[in-house]
Coordinates of C-alpha atoms in Angstrom, one line a residue:
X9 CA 123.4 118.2 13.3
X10 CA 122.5 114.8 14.7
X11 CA 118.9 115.1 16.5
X12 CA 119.2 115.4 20.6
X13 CA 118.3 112.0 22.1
X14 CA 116.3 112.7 24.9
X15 CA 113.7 115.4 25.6
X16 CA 115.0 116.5 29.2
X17 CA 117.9 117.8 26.9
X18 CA 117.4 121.7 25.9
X19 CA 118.2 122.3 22.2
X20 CA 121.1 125.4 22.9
X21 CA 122.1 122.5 25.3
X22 CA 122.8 119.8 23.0
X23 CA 124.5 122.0 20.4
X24 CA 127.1 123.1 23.1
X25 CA 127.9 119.6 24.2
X26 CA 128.6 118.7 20.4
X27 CA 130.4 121.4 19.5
X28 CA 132.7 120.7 22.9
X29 CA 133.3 117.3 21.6
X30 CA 134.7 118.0 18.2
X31 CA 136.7 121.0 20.1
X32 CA 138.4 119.1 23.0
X33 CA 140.0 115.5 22.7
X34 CA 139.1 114.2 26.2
X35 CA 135.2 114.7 25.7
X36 CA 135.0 113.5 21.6
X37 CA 132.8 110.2 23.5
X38 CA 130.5 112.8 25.4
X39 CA 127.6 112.5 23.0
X40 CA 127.3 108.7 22.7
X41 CA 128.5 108.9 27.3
X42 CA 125.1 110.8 27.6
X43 CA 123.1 108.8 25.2
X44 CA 124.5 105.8 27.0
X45 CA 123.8 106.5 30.6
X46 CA 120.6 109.6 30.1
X47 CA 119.6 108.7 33.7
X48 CA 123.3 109.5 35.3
X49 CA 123.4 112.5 33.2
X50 CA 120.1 113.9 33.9
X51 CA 120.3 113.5 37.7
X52 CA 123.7 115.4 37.4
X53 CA 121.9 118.2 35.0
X54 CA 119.0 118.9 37.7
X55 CA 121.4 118.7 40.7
X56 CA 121.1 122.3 42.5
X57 CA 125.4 122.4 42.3
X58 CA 126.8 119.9 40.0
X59 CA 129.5 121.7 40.3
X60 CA 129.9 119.9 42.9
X61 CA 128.5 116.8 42.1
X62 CA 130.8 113.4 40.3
X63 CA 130.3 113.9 36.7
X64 CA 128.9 110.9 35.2
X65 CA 131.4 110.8 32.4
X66 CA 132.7 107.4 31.0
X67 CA 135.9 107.0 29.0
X68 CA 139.4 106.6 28.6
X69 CA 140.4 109.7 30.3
X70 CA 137.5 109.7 32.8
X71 CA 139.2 111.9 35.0
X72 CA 138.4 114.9 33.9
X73 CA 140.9 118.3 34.8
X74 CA 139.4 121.3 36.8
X75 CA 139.3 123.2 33.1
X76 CA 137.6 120.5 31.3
X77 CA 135.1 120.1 34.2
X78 CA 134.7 123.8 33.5
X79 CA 133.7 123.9 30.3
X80 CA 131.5 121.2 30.6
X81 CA 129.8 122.7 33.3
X82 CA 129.6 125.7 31.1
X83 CA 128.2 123.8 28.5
X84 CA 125.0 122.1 30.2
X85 CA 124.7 124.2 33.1
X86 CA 125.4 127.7 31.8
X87 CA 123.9 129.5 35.5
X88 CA 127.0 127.8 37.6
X89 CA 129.7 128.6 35.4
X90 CA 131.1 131.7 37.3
X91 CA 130.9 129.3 40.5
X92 CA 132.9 126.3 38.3
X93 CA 135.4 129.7 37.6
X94 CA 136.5 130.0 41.2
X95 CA 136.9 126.5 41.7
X96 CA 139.7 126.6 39.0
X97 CA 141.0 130.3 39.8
X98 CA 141.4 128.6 43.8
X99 CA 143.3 125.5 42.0
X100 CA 145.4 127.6 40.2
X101 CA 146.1 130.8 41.9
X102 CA 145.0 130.5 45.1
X103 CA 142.3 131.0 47.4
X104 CA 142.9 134.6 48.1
X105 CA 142.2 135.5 44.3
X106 CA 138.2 134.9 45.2
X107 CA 137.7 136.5 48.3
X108 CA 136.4 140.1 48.8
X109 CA 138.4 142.6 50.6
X110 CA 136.8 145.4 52.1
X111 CA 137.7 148.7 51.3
X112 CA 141.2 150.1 53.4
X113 CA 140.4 154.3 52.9
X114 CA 144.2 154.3 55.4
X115 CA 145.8 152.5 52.5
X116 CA 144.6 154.8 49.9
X117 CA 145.1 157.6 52.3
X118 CA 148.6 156.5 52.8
X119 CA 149.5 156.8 48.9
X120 CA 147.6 160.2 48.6
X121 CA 149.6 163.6 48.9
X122 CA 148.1 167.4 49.3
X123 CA 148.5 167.6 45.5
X124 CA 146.5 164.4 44.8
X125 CA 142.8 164.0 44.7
X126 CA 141.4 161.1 45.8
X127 CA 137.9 160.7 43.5
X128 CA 136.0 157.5 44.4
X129 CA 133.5 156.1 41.8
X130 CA 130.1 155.4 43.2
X131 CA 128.2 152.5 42.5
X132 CA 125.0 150.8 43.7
X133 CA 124.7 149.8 47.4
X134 CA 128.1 151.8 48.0
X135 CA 128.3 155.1 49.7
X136 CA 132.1 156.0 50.9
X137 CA 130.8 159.3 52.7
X138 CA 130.6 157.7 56.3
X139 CA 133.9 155.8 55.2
X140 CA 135.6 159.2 55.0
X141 CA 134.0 160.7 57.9
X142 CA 135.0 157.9 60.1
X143 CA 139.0 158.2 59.0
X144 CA 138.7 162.0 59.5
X145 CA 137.5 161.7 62.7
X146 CA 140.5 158.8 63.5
X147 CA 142.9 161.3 61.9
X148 CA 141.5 163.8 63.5
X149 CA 141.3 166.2 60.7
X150 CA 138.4 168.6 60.3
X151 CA 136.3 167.4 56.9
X152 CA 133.8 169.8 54.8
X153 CA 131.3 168.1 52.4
X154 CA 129.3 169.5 50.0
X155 CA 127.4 168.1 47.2
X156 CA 127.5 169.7 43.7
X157 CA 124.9 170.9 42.1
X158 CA 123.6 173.9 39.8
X159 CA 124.9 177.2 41.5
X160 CA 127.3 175.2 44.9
X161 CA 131.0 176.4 42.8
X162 CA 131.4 179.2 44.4
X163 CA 130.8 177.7 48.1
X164 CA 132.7 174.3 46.4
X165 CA 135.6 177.2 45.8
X166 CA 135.4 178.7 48.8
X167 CA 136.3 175.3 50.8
X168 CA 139.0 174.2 48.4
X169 CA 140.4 178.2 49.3
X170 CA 140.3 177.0 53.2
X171 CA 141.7 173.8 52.9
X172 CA 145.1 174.5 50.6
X173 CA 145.6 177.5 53.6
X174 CA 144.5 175.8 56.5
X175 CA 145.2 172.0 56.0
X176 CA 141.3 170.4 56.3
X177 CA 140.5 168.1 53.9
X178 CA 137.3 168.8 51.2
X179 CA 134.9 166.8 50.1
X180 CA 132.8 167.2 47.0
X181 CA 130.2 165.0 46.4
X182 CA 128.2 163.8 43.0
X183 CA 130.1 165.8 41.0
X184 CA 128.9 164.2 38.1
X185 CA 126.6 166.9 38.4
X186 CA 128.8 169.6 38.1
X187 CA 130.7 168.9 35.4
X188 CA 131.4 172.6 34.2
X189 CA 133.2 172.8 37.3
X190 CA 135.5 169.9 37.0
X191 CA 137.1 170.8 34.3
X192 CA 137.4 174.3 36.4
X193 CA 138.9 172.1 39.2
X194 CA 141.7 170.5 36.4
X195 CA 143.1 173.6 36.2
X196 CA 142.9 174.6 39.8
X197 CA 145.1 171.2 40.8
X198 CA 147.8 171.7 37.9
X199 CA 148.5 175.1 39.2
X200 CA 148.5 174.1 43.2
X201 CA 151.6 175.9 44.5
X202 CA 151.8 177.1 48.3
X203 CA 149.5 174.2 49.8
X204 CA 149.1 172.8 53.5
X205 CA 150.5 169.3 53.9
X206 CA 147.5 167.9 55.6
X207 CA 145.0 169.1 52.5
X208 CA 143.5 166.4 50.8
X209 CA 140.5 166.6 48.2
X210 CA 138.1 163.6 48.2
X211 CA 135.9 163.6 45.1
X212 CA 132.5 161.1 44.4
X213 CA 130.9 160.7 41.7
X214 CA 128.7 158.7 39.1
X215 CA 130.8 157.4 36.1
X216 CA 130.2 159.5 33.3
X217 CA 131.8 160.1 30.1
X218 CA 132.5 163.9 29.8
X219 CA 134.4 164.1 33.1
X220 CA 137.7 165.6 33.0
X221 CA 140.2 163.1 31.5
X222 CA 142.9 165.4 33.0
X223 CA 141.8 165.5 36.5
X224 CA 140.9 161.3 36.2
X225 CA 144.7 160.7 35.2
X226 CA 146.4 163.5 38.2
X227 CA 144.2 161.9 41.2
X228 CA 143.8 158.3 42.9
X229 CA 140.3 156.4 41.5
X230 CA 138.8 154.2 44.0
X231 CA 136.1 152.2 42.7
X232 CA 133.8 150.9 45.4
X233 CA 131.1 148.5 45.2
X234 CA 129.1 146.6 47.4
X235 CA 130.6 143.1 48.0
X236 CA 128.5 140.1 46.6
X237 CA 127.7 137.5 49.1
X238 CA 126.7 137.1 52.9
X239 CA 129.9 136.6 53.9
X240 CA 131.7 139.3 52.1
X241 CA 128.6 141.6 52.9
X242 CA 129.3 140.5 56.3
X243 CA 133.3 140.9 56.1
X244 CA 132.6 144.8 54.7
X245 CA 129.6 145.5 57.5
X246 CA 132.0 144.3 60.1
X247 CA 134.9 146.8 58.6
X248 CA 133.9 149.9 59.8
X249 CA 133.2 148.5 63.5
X250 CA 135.6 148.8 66.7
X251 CA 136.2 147.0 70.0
X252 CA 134.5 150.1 71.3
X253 CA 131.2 150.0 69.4
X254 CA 131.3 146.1 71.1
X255 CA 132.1 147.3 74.0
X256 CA 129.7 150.4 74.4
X257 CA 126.7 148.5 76.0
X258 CA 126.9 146.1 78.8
X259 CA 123.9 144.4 78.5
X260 CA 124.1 140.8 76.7
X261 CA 121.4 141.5 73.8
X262 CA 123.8 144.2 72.6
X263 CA 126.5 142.1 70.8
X264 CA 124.0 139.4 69.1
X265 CA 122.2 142.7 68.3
X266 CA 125.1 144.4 67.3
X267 CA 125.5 141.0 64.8
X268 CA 121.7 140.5 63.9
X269 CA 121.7 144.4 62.2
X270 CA 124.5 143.4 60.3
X271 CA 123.3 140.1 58.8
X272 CA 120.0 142.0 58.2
X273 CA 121.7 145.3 56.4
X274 CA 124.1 142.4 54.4
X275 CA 120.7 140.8 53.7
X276 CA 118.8 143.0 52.0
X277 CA 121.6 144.7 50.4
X278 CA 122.4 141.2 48.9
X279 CA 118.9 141.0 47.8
X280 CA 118.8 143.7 45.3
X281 CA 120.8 141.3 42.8
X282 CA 117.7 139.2 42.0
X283 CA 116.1 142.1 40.4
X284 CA 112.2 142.2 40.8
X285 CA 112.2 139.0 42.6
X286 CA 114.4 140.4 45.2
X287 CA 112.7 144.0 45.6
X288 CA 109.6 145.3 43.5
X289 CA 111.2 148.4 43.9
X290 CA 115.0 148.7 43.5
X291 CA 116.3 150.8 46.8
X292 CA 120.0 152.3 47.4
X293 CA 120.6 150.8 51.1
X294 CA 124.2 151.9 51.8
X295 CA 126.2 151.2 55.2
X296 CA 125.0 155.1 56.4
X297 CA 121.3 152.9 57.2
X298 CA 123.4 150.2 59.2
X299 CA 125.4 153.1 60.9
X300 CA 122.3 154.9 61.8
X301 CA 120.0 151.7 63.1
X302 CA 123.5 150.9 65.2
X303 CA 123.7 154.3 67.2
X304 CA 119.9 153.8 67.4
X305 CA 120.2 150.5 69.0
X306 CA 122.9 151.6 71.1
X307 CA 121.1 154.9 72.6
X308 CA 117.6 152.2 73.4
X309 CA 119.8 149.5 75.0
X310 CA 122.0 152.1 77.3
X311 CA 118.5 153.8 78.4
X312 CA 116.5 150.9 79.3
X313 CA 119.3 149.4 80.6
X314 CA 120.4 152.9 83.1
X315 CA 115.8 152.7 83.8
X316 CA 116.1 148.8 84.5
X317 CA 113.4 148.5 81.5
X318 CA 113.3 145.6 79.3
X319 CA 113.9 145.6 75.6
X320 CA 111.2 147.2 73.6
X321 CA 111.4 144.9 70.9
X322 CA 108.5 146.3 69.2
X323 CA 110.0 149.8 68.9
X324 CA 113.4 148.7 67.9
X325 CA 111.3 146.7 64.5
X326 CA 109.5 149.7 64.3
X327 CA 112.8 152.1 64.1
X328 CA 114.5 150.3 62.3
X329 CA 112.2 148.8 59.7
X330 CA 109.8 151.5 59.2
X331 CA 112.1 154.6 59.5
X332 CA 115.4 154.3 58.9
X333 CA 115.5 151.7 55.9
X334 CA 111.8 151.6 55.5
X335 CA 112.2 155.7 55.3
X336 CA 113.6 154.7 51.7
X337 CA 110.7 151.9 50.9
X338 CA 107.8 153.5 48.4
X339 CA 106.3 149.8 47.7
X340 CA 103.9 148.1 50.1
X341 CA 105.0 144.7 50.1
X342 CA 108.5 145.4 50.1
X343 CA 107.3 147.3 53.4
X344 CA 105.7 144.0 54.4
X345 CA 108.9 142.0 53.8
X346 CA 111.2 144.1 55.5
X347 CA 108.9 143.6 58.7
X348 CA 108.9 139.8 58.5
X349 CA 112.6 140.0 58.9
X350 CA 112.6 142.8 61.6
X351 CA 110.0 140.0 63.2
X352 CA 112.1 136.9 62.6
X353 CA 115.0 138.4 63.3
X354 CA 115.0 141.7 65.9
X355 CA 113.3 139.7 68.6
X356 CA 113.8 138.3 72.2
X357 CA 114.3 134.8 70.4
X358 CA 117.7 135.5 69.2
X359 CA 119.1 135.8 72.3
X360 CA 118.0 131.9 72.6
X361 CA 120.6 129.5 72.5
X362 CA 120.9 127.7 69.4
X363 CA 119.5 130.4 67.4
X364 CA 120.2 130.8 63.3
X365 CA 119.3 133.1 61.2
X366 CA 119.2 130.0 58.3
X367 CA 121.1 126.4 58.5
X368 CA 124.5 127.3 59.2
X369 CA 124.2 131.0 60.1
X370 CA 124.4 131.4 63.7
X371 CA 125.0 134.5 66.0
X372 CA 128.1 134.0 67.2
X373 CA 128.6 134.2 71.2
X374 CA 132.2 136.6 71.3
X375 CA 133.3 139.3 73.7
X376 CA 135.8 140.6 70.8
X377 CA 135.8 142.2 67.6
X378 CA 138.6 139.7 65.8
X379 CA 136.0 137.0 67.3
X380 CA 133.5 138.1 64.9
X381 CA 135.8 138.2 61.7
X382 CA 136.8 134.9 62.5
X383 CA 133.3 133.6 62.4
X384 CA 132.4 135.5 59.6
X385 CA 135.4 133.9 57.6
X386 CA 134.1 130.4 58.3
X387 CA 131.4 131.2 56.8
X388 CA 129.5 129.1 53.4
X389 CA 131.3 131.0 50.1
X390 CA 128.3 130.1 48.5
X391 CA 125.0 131.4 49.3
X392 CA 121.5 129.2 49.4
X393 CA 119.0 131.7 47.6
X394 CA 116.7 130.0 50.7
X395 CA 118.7 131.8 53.6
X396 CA 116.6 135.2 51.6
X397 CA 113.5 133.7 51.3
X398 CA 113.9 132.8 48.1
X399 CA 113.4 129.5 45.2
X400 CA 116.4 128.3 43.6
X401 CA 114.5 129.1 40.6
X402 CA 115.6 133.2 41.6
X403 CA 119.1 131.8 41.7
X404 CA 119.3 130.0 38.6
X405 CA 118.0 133.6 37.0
X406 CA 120.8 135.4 38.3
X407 CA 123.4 133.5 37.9
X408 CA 122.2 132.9 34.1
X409 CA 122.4 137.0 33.6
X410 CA 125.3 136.9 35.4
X411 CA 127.3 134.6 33.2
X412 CA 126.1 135.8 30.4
X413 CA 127.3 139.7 30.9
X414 CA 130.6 138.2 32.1
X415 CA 131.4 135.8 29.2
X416 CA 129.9 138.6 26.8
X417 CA 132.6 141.2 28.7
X418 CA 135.2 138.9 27.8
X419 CA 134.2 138.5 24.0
X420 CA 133.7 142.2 23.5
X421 CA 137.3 142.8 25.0
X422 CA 138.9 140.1 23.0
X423 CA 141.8 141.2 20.2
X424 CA 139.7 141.4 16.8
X425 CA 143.3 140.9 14.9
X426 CA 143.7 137.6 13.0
X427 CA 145.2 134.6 15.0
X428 CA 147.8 132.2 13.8
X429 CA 144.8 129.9 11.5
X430 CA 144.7 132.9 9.5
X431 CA 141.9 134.9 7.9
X432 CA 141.4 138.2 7.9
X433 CA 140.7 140.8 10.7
X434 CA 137.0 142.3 11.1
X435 CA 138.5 145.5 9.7
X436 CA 140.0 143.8 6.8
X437 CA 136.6 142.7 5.9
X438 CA 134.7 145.8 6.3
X439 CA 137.3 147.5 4.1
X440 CA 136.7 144.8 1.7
X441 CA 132.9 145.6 1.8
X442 CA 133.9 149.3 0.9
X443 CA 135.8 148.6 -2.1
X444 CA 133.0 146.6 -3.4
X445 CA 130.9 149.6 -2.8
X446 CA 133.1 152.0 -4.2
X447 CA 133.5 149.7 -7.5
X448 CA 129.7 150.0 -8.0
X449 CA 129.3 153.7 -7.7
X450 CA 128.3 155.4 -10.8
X451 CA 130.6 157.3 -12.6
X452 CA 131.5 161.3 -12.1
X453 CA 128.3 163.2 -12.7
X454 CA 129.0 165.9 -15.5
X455 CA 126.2 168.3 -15.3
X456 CA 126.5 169.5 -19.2
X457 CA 126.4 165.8 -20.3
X458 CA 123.2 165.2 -18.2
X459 CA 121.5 168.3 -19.2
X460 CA 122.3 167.0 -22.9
X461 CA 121.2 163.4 -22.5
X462 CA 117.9 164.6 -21.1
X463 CA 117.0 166.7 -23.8
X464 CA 117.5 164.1 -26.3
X465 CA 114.9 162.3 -24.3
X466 CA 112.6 164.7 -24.9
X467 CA 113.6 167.4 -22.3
X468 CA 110.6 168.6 -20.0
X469 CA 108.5 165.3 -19.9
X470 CA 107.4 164.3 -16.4
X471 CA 109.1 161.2 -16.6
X472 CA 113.0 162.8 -18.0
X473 CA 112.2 165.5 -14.7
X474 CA 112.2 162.4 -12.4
X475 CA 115.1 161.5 -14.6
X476 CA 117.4 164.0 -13.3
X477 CA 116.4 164.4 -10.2
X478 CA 117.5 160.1 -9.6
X479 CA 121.1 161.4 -11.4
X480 CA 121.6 164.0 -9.1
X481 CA 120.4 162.4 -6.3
X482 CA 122.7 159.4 -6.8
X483 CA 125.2 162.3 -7.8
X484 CA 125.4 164.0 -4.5
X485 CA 125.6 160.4 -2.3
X486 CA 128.9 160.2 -4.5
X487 CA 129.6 163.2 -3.5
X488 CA 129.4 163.1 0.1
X489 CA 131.2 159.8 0.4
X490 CA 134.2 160.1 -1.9
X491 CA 135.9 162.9 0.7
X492 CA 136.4 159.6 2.6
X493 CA 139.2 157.6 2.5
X494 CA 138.8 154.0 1.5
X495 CA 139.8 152.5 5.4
X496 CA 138.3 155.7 7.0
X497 CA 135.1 155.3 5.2
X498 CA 135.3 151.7 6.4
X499 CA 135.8 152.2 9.8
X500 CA 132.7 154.8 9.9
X501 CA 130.9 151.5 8.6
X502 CA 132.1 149.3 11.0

């Protein structure tokens, strides 16, 4: 290949921007553009969003299209390609397509039937139990939990018994751990009868690959995750909240209090994707620790409001940080950095006006719920890795790993049959592979003829005993394999 130019150039870097001039007609000059105008280029390659920066690209279509810009971007800047993906899924689908919705349990409620489970997949940062509880309490229908585990089917039984008579809806959680029983509960469903209108059978559990195929394709799957970004983090805290949890203290610290656990929770939850640099330790906050440091907040505020007491700031840090997230914390420092945000953020200051958390991220002063939302959807897509405390070097890591699962996701689930240039599929060529084999196995291995050919040699030597055992060695190989078809044998290969 012709040698890179300049030595601010990364080798995988150059190869990509050659190869995407021989692939698409608009950038054929973008070799000799570069090698023109290095400085341009290289204050675009070390902008922080070039993205979003003028590409410095000189030709006869200059103008380059939102996909173009995308692979470009792609080529030289590999960590912001998913970002350079939304700007063309907003150009060409719509904003919408981009944005995180939080999780409606009513809609999937709605669809639901006595005779449908609902089984919700769990995943990291995501707990749906206080999602659940909250609806039965709105619906004001009675919900028993129980978590699976070795010797909890016959209690698990017991309540599914209860609810088909009686109409209260069942939860069993984790059942990835009691698998034995789910394919139990397959059966149970298919042969529902005589069953209360109001039952309904929630199910969480871990992804796994020997749970009951049955069961997966008769109920409703909900995957939830934990949305990625402050302002879907924020969108998803803000979900579960009422009017009345606004409303439930008087006192002015209680709604940018109300806000400031939110952004914290959001925070940290958001946190965890920078790996090591984020946490030491990874940790499973879920929105049950926002929920509990809420009704914490709320009990403090009413009593020192109904004493005429000021704010105890320092037990509220302590509550909140140390017990109920820090109850989950093993590592020191990640102890110590949850305090320095209980300090910077959980304190009389953020009552002051003009207070942000980071540039841009204020505390919004509203009286109403809808307020709030609003705000929050005015909010920066993208987030500064600074607002956690971080380098832009930790974002650069992340979005680098990100990319490169997502564009390997796609590969993997790409059709392997031939397009229209021709060639052959990757199954064609492994069962090419396995008639070449095949061609070079030795012949049929006749024992009499062996036995005879050996004793020729000289029968008994040590060197004819080695002899034979190589022949039937290679004998039995033969044998093993030639039960195989020629394209079965070939897919066990591939």
């Amino acid at each position: 290949e012709r040698p890179k130019p300049f030595t601010w150039l990364p080798d995988n870097v150059w190869l990509n921007v050659l190869q995407l001039s021989r692939s698409v007609p608009t950038l054929r000059e973008l070799p000799d553009n570069i090698n023109r105008n290095d400085m341009l280029w290289k204050h675009w390659f070390d902008e922080d969003a070039p993205e979003s920066a003028k590409v410095p690209f000189e030709g006869p279509n200059s103008s380059l299209s939102t996909f173009e810009k995308l692979l470009l971007v792609r080529s030289m800047r590999e960590d912001r390609t998913l970002l350079c993906v939304q700007e063309y899924i907003v150009e060409t689908m719509g904003k919408r397509y981009i944005e995180s919705r939080p999780l409606d349990l009513r809609a999937v409620l709605r669809e639901a039937d006595c005779y449908t489970p609902i089984i919700t997949l769990l995943s990291q940062g995501a707990d749906p139990t206080a999602a659940v509880l909250d609806l039965a309490k709105r619906t004001k229908r009675q919900l028993r939990t129980i978590s699976m585990g070795q010797g909890q089917e016959p209690a698990a039984r017991k309540l599914i018994q209860n609810g088909v008579t009686q109409g209260s809806w069942v939860m069993l959680q984790n059942c990835h751990l009691g698998l034995k029983f789910m394919g139990e509960l397959e059966q149970t469903v298919l042969r529902f009868e005589e069953v209360h209108t109001d039952f309904r059978l929630w199910i969480t559990t871990d992804p796994h690959p020997r749970f009951p195929i049955g069961l997966l394709q008769s109920s409703l799957k909900v995957c939830s995750e934990a949305p990625s970004g402050i302002r879907a983090g924020l969108k998803g805290a803000l979900q579960n909240l009422t009017q009345d949890t606004v409303d439930a203290v008087s006192s002015a610290a209680w709604r940018s209090m109300l806000y400031a656990l939110c952004f914290l929770h959001t925070v940290v939850v958001e946190r965890r994707k920078f790996g090591p640099l984020g946490f030491n330790v990874p940790y499973e906050f879920n929105q049950s620790d926002m929920t509990a440091c809420i009704h914490f907040a709320q009990t403090h505020l009413n009593d020192a409001e109904l004493k005429g007491r000021p704010i105890d700031w320092v037990t509220i840090n302590y509550m909140i940080c140390e017990v109920q997230y820090g109850g989950r914390i093993t590592d020191n420092w990640d102890r110590r950095l949850f305090g320095t945000y209980g300090q910077a953020w959980l304190a009389q200051r953020m009552m002051e006006q003009g207070f942000e958390f980071f540039r841009g991220y204020r505390i919004p002063s509203a009286l109403e719920m809808d307020s709030y939302r609003k705000h929050v959807d005015e909010l920066p897509l993208i987030d500064n890795p600074e607002l956690f405390g971080l380098h832009s070097n930790a974002d650069l890591v992340y979005r680098t790993a990100q990319t490169k699962s997502v564009l390997g996701t796609i590969l993997d689930i790409q059709p392997k049959e031939s397009g229209s240039s021709g060639g052959g599929t990757r199954e064609e060529a492994v069962l090419a592979e396995v008639q070449q084999l095949q061609a070079k196995l030795p012949p049929v291995y006749k024992a009499d003829e062996v036995a005879a050919a050996i004793k020729a040699l000289g029968g008994t030597k040590p060197l004819n005993i080695c002899l034979n055992q190589e022949v039937r060695a290679v004998a039995f190989v033969r044998s093993c394999c030639m039960p195989f078809a020629a394209r079965g044998f070939a897919l066990v290969l591939s």
